Tab-separated table of C-alpha atoms and ligand atoms in Angstrom:
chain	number	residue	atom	x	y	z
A	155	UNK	CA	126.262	123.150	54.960
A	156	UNK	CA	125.817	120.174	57.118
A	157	UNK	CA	126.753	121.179	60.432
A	158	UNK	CA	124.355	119.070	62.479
A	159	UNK	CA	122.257	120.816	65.014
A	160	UNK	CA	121.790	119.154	68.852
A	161	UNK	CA	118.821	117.447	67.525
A	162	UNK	CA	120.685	115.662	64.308
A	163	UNK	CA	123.424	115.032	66.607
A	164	UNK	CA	121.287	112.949	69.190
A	165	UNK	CA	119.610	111.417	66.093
A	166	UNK	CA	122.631	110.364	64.499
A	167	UNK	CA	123.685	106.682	65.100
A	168	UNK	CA	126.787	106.806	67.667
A	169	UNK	CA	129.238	104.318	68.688
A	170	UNK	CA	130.728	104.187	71.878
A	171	UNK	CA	133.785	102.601	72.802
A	172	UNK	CA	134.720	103.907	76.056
A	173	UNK	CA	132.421	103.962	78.629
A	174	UNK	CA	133.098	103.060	82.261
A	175	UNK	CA	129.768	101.428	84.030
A	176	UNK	CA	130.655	103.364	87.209
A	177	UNK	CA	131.002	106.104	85.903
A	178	UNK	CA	127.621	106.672	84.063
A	179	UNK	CA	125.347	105.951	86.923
A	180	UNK	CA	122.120	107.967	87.008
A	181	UNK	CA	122.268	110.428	89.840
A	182	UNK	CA	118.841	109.353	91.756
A	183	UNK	CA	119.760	105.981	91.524
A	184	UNK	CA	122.817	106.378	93.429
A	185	UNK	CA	120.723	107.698	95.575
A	186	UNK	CA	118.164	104.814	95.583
A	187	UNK	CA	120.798	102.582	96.156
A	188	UNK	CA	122.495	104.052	98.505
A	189	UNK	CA	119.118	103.821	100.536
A	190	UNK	CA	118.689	100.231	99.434
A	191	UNK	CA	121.741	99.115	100.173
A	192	UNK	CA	122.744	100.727	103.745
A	193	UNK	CA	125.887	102.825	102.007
A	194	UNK	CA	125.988	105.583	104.494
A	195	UNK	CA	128.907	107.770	102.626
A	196	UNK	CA	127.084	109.679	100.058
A	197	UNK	CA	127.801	113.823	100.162
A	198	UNK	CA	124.719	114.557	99.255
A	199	UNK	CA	121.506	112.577	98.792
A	200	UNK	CA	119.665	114.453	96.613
A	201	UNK	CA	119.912	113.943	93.290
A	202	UNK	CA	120.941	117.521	91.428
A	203	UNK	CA	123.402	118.350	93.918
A	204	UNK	CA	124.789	114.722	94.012
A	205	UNK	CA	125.756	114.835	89.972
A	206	UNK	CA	126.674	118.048	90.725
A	207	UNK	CA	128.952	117.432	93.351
A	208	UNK	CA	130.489	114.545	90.865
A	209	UNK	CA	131.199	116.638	87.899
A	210	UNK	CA	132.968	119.559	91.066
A	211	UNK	CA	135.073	116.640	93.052
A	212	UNK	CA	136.096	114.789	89.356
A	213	UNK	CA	137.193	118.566	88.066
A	214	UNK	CA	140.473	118.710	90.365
A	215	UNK	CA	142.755	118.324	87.278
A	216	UNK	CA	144.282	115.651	88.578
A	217	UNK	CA	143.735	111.403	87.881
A	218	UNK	CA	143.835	110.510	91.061
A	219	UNK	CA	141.516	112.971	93.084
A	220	UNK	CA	139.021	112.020	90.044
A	221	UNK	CA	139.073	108.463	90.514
A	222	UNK	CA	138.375	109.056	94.097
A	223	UNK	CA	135.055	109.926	92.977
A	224	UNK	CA	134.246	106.342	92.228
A	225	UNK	CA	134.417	105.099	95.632
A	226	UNK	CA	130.804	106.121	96.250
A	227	UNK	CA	129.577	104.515	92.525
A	228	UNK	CA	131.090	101.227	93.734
A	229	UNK	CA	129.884	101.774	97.170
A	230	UNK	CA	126.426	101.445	96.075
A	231	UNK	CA	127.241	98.608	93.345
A	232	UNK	CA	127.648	95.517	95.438
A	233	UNK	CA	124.354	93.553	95.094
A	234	UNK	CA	123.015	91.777	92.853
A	235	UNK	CA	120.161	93.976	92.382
A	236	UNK	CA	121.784	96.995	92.181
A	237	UNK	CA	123.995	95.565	89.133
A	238	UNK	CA	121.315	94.465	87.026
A	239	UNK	CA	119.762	97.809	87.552
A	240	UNK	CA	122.815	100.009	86.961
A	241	UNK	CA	123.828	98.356	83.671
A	242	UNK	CA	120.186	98.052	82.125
A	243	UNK	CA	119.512	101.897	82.775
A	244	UNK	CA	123.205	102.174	81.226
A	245	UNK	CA	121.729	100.688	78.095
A	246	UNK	CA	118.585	102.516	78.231
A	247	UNK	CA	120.259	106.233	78.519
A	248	UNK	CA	123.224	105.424	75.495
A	249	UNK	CA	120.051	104.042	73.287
A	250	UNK	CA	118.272	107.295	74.233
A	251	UNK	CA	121.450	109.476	73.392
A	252	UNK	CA	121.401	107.487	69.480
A	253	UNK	CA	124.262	105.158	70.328
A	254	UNK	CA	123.520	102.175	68.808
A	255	UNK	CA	126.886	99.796	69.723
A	256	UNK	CA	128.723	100.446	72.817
A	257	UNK	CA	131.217	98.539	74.573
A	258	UNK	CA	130.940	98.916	78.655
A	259	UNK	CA	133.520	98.108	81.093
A	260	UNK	CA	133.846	97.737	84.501
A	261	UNK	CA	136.124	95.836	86.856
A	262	UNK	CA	134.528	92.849	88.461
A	263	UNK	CA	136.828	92.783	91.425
A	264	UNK	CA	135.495	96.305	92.592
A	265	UNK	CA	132.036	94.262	93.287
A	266	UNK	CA	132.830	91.485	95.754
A	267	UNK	CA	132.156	93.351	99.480
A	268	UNK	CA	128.693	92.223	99.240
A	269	UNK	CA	129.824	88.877	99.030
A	270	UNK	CA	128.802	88.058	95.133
A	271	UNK	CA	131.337	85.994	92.970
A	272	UNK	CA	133.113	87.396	89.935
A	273	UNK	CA	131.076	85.251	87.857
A	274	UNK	CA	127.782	86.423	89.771
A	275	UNK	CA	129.374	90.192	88.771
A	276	UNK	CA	129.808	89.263	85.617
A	277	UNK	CA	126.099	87.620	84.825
A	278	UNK	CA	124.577	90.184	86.768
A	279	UNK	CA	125.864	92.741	84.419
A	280	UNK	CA	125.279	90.649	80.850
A	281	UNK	CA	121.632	90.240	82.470
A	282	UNK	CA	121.078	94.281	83.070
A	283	UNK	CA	122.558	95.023	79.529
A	284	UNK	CA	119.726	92.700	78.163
A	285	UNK	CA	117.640	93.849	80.295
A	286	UNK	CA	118.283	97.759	78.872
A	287	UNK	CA	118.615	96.748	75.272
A	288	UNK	CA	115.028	95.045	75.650
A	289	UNK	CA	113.746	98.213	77.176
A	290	UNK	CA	114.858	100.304	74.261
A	291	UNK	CA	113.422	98.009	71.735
A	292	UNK	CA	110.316	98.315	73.148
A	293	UNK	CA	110.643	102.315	72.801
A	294	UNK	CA	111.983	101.730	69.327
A	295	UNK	CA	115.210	101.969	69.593
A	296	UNK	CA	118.095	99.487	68.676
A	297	UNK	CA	121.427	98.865	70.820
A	298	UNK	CA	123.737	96.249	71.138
A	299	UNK	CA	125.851	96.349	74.343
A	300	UNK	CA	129.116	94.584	75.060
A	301	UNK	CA	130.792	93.935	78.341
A	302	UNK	CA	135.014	95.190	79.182
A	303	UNK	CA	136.054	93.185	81.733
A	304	UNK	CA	138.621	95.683	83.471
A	305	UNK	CA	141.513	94.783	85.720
A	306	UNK	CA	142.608	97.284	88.002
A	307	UNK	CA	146.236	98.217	87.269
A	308	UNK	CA	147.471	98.997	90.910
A	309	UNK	CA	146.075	95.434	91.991
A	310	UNK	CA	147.524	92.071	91.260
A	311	UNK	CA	144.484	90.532	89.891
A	312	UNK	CA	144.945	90.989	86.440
A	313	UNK	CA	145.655	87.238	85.047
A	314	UNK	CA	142.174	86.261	86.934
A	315	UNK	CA	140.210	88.722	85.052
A	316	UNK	CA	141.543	88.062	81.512
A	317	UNK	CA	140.873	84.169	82.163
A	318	UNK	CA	137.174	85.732	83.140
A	319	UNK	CA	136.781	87.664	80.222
A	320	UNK	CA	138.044	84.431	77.924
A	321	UNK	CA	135.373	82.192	79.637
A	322	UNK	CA	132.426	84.907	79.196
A	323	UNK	CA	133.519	85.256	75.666
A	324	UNK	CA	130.362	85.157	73.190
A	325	UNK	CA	128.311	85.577	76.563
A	326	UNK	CA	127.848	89.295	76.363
A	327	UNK	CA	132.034	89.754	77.267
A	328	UNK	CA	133.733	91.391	74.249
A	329	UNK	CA	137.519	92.110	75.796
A	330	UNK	CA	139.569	93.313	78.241
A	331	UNK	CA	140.710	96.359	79.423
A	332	UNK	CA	143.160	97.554	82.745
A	333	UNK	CA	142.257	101.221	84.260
A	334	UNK	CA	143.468	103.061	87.358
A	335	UNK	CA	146.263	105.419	88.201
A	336	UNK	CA	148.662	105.514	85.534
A	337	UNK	CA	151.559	107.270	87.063
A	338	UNK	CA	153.726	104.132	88.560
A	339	UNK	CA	151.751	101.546	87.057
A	340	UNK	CA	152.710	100.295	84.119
A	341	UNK	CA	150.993	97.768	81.957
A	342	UNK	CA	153.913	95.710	81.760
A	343	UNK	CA	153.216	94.183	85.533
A	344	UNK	CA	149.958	92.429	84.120
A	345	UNK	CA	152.362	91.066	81.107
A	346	UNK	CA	151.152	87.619	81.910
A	347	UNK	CA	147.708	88.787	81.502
A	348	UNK	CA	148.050	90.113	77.859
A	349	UNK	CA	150.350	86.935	77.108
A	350	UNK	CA	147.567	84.941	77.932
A	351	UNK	CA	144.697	86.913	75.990
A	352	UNK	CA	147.173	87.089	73.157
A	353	UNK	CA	147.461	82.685	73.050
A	354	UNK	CA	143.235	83.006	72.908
A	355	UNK	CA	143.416	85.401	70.327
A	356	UNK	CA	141.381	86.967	72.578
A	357	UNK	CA	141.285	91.065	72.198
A	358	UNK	CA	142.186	93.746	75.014
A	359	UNK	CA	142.441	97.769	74.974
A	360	UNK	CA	144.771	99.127	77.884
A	361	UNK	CA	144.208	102.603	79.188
A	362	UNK	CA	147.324	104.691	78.333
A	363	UNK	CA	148.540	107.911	77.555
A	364	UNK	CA	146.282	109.569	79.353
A	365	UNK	CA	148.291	110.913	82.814
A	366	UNK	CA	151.319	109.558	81.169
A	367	UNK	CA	152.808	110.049	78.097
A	368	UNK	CA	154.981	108.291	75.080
A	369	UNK	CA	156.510	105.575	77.368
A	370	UNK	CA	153.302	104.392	78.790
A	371	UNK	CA	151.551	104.321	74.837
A	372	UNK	CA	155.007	102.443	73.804
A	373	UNK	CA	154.850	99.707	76.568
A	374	UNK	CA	150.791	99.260	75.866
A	375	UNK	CA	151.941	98.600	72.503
A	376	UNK	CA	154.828	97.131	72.067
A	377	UNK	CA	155.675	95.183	75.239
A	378	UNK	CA	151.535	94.248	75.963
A	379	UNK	CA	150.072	94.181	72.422
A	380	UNK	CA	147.495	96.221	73.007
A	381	UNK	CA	144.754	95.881	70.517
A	382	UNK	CA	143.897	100.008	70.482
A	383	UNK	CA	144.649	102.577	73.260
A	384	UNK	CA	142.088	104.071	76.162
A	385	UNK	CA	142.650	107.439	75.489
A	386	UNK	CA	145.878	107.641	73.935
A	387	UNK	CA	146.007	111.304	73.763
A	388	UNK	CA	149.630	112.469	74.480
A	389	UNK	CA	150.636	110.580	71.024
A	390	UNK	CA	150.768	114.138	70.146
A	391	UNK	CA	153.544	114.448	71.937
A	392	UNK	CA	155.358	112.626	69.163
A	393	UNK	CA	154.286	115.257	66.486
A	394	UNK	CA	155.803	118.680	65.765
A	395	UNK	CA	153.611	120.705	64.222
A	396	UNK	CA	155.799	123.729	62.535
A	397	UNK	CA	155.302	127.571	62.580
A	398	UNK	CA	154.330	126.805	58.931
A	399	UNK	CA	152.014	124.304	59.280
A	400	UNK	CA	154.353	121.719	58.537
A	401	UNK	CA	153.916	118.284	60.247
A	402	UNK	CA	156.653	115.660	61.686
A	403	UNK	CA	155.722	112.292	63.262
A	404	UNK	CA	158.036	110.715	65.744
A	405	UNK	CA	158.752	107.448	64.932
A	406	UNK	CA	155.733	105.997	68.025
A	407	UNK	CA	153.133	108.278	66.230
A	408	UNK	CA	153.873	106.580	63.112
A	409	UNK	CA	153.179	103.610	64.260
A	410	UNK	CA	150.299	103.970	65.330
A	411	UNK	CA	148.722	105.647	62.795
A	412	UNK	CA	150.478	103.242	60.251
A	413	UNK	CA	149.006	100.277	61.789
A	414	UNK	CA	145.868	102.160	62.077
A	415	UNK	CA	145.566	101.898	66.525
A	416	UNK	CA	142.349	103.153	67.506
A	417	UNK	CA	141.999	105.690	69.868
A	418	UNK	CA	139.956	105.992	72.186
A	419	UNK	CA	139.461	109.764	72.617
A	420	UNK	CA	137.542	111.344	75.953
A	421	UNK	CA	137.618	114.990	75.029
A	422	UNK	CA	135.433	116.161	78.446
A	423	UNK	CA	137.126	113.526	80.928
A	424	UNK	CA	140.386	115.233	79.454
A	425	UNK	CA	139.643	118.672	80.257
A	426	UNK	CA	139.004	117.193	84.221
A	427	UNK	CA	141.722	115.061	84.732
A	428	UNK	CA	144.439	117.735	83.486
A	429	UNK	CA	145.249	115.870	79.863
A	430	UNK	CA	143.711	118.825	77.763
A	431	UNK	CA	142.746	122.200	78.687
A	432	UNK	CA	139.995	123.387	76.124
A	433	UNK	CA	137.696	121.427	73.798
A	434	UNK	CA	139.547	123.679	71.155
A	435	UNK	CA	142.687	122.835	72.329
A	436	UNK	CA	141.866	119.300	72.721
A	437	UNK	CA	144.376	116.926	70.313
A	438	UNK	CA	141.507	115.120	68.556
A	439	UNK	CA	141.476	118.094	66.414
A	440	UNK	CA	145.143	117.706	65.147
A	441	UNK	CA	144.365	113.714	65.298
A	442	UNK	CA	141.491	113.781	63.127
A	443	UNK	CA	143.168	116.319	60.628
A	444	UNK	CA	146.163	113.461	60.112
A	445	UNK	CA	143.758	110.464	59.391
A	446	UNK	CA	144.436	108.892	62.382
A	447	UNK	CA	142.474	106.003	64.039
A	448	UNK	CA	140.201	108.470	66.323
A	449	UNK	CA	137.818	108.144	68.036
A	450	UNK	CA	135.180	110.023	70.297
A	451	UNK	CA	133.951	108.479	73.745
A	452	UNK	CA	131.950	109.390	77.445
A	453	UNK	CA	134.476	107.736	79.753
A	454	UNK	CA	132.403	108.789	82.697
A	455	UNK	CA	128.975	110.484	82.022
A	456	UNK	CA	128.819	111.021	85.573
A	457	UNK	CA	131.507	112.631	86.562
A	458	UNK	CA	131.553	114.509	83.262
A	459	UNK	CA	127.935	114.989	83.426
A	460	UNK	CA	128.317	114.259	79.690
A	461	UNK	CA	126.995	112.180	76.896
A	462	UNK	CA	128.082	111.078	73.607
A	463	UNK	CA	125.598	113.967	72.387
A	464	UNK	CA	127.273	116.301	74.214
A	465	UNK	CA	130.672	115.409	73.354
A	466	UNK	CA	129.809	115.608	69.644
A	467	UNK	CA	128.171	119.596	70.284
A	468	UNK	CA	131.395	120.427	71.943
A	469	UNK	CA	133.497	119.314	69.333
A	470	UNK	CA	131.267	120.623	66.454
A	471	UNK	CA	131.428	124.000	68.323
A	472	UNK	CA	135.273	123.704	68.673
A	473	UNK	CA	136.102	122.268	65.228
A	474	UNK	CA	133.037	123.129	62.771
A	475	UNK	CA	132.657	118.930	62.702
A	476	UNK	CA	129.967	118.280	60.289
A	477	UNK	CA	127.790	115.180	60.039
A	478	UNK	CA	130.464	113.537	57.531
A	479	UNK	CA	132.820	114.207	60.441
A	480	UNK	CA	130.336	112.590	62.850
A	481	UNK	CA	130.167	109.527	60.016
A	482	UNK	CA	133.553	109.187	59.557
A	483	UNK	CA	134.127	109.137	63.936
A	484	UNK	CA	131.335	106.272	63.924
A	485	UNK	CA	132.346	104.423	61.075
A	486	UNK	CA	136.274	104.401	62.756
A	487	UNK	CA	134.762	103.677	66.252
A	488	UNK	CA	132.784	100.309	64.714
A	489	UNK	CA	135.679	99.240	62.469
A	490	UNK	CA	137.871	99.215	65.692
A	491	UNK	CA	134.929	97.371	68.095
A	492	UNK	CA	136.187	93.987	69.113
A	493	UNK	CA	133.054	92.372	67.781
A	494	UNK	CA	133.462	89.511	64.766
A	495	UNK	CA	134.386	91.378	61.236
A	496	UNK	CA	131.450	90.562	59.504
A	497	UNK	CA	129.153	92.098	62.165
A	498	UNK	CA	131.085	95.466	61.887
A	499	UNK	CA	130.221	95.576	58.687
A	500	UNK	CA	126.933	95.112	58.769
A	501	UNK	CA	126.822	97.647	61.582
A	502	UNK	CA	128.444	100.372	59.147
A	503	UNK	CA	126.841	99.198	55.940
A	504	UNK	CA	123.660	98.374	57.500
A	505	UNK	CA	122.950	100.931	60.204
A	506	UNK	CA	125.663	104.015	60.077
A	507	UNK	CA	125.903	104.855	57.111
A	508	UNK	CA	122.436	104.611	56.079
A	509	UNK	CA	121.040	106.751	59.535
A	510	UNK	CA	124.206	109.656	58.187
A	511	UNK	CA	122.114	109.611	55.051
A	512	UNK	CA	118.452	109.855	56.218
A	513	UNK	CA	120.540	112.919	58.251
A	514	UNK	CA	122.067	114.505	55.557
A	515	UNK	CA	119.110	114.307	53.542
A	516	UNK	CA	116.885	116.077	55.456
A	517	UNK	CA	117.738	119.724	54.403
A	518	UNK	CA	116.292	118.602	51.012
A	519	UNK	CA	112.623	118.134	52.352
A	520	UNK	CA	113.297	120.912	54.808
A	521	UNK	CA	113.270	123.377	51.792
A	522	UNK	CA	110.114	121.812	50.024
A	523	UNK	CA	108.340	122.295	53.234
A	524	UNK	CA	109.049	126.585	53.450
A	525	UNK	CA	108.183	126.993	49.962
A	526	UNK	CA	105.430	125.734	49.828
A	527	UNK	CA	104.728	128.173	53.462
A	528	UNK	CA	105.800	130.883	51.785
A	529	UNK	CA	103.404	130.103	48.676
A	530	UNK	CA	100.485	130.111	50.620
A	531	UNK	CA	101.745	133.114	53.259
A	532	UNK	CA	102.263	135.460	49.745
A	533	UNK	CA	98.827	134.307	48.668
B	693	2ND	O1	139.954	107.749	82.702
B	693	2ND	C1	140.250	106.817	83.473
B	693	2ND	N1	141.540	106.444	83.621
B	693	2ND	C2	141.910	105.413	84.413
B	693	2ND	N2	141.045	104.717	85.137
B	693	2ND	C3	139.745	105.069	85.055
B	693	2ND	C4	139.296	106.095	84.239
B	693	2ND	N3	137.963	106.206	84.371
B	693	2ND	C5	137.595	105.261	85.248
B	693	2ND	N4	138.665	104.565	85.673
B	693	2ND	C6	138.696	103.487	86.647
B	693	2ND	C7	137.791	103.753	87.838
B	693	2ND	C8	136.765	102.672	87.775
B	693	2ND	O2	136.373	102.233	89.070
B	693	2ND	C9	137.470	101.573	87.003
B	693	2ND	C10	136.579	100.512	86.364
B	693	2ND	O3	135.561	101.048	85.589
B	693	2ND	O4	138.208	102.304	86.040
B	694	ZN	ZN1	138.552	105.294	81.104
């Protein structure tokens, strides 16, 4: 009855948790900035067949040829300029799409060829997230932006950028996060990195179980602490689902729905990188249906040529989601932000829950409206 159509769902207050700045880049402004900036290496200047050729070259099924596609994103995102431009448009578009909280991440140390300090990166960034959240005030709309500071896991940086993140803390930095190529990279090199967060009860999410499965989610966990999992999909590989409909967790899967680990779910950058192969098919169904911690994210709008929106229709057309579904994904996705407890709340009590009811409402005052047409049509 309330299956939400693509109107309800861009309406409906989202929160994102998920979201990689260079990834979501508008198409023509890579292209602007390419121009600006003298970066020579773009496939294809204009705009439509650039974000076309992103979504193609990130659809290879494998992590690593997708990440390739970010060379050109951080090509073009070494000024100043071209910082503070990327990340307010970032907050523009997710206010636009109805997300109202959304925690951004990036990796500082991809931005230093141009010569800019990891602080300049850093205030650059806080400045264009302003920036955007101002903008979409002004077309009455209501964000609030956070910052991931992201260490990249094949690089030996990590320790620097959780000291970053600590130091930017209630200055627009929420966390910290590590990304990159899973496969032979295992959290547990950046150990000093999490210890350190850990003494500043500081909080960090660690992309795992995404290319690789239960022993990557395991180590995030229990040998880094990991505060809640990017992506974390293969946990269903520790649950047997019987002929009968009968369901085992392993003893990993337990865990983390016992202790209630949020997931951070990317059904579309999935389907790409080889994790999932149908929305359908896509564990977040199974996930969802055993109460655990879910929840739905972009990753890269880019190279997904997604949205939250869009995620949301596929999984309603998969799954039959209705707008309690949609609540229920929001409300998990803002209990699990690392922002102070009492501003969750208000975020759920204060703006979620009461935009799902103004939604689920509306059917009411729908009806009114054709009776009274059909009144005056049978007149
Ligand atoms: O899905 C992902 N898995 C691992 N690493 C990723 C993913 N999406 C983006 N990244 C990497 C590439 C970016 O340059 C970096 C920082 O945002 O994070
Ligand atoms: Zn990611």
């Amino acid at each position: 009855m309330n299956t939400p159509n693509s109107d309800q769902i861009r309406r409906a207050p989202k929160v994102l948790l998920h979201d990689h700045l260079d990834g979501g880049l508008r198409p023509g402004t890579v292209v602007d900035l390419a121009r600006e900036t003298g970066y020579a290496a773009l496939p294809e200047t204009d705009p439509g067949r650039l974000g076309a050729w992103f979504r193609a070259a990130a659809d290879s099924g494998s992590l690593e040829r997708y990440l390739e596609t970010f060379s050109h994103t951080v090509g073009v995102m070494q000024t100043r300029d071209a910082l503070v431009r990327v990340a307010a448009e970032c907050a523009e578009d997710l206010a636009a799409d109805g997300v109202v909280y959304a925690e951004v991440r990036y990796a500082p140390e991809q931005h230093l060829e141009g010569g800019l300090s990891l602080e300049e990166v850093v205030e650059a960034v806080n400045e264009g997230f302003r920036e955007g959240e101002r903008r979409a005030r002004e077309d009455g709309r209501r964000i609030r932006v956070g910052a991931l500071l992201t260490a990249m896991r094949h690089a030996a940086r990590a320790l620097e950028i959780a000291e970053l993140a600590n130091r930017y803390r209630d200055l627009g930095v929420v966390g910290f996060d590590i990304a990159g190529a899973e496969a032979g990279h295992p959290p547990t090199r950046h150990l000093d990195a999490f210890e350190f967060l850990k003494r500043e009860n500081n909080h960090f999410t660690i992309h795992a179980g995404e290319a690789f499965g239960l022993p990557s989610i395991w180590q995030a966990l229990q040998w880094c602490g990991a505060d809640r999992l990017g992506h974390g999909v293969r946990i269903v590989d520790d649950i047997q689902v019987g002929a009968d409909g009968s369901v085992k967790l392993g003893r990993l899967a337990s865990y983390v729905r016992d202790k209630r680990i949020p997931l951070e779910l990317c059904p579309s950058s999935n389907l790409q990188t080889g994790a999932a192969d149908s929305y359908a098919g896509h564990p977040i169904g199974l996930l969802r249906r055993l109460h655990f911690r879910a929840t739905v994210n972009t990753d890269n709008r880019l190279m997904s040529g997604t949205s939250m929106s869009r995620e949301f229709e596929h999984l309603v057309g998969a799954f039959g989601y209705t707008l309690d579904d949609m609540q229920w994904f929001s409300v998990n996705a803002m209990k699990s932000a690392f922002i102070p407890f009492d501003e969750r709340l208000a975020m759920i009590n204060d703006v979620i829950k009461p935009g799902y009811a103004e939604l689920k409402s509306e059917w009411l005052f729908r009806q009114t409206a054709s009776t009274s047409r059909s009144a005056v049509s049978d007149g």
